[in-house]
Short mmCIF file of C-alpha atoms in Angstrom, two decimals:
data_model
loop_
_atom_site.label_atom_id
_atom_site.label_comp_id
_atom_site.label_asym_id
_atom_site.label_seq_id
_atom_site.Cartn_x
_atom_site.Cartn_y
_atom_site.Cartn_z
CA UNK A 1 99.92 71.20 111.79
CA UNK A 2 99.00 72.90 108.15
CA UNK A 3 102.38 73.34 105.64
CA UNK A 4 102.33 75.81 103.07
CA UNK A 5 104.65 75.22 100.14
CA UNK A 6 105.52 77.74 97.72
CA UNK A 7 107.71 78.97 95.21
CA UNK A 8 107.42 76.76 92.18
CA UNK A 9 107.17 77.80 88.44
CA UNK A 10 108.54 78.01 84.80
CA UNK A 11 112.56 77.99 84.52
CA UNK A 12 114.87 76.82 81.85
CA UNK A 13 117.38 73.98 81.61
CA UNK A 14 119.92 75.41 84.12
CA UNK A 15 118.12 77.52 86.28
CA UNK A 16 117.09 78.03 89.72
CA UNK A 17 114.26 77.86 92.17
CA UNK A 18 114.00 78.41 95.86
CA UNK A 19 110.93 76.81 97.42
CA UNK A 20 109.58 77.81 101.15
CA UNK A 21 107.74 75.94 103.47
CA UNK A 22 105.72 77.36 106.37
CA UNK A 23 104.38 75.49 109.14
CA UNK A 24 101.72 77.17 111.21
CA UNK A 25 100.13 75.87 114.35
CA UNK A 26 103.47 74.66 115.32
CA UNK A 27 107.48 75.16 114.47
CA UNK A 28 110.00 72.64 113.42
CA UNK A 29 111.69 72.45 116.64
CA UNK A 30 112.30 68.39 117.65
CA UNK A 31 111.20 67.21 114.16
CA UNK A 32 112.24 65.90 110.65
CA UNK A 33 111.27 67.60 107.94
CA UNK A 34 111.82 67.02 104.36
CA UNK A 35 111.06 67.63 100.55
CA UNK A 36 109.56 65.01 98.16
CA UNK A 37 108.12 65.40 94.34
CA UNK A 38 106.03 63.22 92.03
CA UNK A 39 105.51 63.25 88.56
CA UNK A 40 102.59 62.20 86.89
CA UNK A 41 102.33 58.74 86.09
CA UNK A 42 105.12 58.46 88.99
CA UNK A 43 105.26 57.62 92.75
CA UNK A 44 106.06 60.50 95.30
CA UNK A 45 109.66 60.23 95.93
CA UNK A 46 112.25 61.56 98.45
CA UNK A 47 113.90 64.73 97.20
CA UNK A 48 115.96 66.15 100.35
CA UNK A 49 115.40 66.00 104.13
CA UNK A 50 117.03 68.08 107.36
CA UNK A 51 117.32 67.24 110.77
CA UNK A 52 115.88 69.90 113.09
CA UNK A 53 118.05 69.48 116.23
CA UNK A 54 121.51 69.23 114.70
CA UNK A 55 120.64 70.22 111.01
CA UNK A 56 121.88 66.96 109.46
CA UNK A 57 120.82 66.53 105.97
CA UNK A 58 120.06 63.63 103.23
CA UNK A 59 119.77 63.99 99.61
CA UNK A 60 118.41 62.09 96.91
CA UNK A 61 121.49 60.59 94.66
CA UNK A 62 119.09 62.79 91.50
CA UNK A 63 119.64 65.98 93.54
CA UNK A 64 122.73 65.56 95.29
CA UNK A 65 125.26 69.03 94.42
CA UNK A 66 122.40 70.71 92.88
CA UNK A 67 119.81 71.12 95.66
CA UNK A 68 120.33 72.48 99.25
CA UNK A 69 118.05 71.94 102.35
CA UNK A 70 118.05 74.55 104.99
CA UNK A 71 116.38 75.80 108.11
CA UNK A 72 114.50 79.12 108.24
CA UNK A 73 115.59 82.18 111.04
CA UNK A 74 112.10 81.50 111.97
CA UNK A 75 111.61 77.79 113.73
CA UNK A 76 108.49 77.47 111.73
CA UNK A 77 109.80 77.87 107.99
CA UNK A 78 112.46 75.69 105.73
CA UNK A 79 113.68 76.07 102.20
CA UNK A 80 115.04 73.92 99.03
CA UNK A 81 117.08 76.30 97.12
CA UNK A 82 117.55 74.35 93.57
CA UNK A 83 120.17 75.11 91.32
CA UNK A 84 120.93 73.44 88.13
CA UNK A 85 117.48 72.19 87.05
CA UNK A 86 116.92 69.74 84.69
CA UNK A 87 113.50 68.52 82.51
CA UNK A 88 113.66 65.21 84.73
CA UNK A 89 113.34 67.55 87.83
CA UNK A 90 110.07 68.49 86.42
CA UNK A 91 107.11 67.81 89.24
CA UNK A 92 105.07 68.87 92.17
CA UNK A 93 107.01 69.42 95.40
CA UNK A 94 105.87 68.62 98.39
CA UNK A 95 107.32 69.44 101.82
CA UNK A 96 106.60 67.33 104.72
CA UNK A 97 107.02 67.16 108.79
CA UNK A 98 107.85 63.87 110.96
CA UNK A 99 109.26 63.08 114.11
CA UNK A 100 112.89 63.46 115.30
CA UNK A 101 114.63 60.23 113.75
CA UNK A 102 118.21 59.15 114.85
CA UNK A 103 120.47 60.16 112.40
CA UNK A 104 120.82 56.42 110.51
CA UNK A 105 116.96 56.10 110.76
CA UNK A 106 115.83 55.13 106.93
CA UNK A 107 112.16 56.86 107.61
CA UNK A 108 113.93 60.25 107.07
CA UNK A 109 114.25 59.24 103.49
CA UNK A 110 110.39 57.64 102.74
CA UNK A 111 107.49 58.90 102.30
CA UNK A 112 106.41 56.78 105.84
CA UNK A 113 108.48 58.72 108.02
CA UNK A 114 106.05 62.39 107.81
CA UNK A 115 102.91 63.02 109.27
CA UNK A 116 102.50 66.14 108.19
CA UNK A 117 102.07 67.53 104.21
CA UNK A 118 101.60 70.79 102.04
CA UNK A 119 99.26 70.89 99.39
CA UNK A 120 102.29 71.41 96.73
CA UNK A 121 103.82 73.64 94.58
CA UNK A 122 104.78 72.76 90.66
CA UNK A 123 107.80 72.79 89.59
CA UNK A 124 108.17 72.84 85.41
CA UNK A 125 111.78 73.07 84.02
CA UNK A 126 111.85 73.41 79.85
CA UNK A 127 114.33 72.25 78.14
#
């Protein structure tokens, strides 16, 4: 399966972003899929994460009341609608796709638990 990310760019301290991801080849149906960014100089980390069949969500602690996960209309698209960005949320975004994890499964939350990647999209907030 091929993921597209997009929507990244320029915003100020306090702004907002909504990134897309596209999955062709395949939909989300029966799988995790999930959000991580790195920084340079910094490991990828786990940004947000949803639950196909029942739409349960995780959140990074960083992110948590700012950013919101979400499933697409379409079975093959998801968002991360960010609101309140800061400098430290400054990287490239990646979205991913794994398998369907029971709910208390930790692999929903690393970087181990997808299969599947975008190529990115960058995210720069200025202070």
């Amino acid at each position: 399966v091929q993921l597209q990310a997009s929507g990244g760019g320029l915003v100020q301290t306090g702004g907002s972003l909504r990134l897309s991801c596209a999955a062709s080849g395949r939909t989300f149906s029966g799988s995790t899929v999930g959000w991580f960014r790195q920084a340079p100089g910094n490991e990828r980390e786990f940004v947000a994460s949803i639950r196909w069949s029942g739409g349960t969500t995780y959140y990074a602690d960083s992110v948590k009341g700012r950013f919101t996960i979400s499933r697409g209309d379409a079975k093959n698209t998801m968002y991360l609608q960010m609101n309140g960005l800061k400098p430290d949320d400054t990287a490239v975004y990646y979205c991913a796709a794994g398998p369907r994890y029971i709910i208390t499964d930790p692999r929903v939350r690393s970087v181990v638990g997808y299969d599947s990647w975008g190529q990115g999209t960058q995210v720069t907030v200025s202070s």
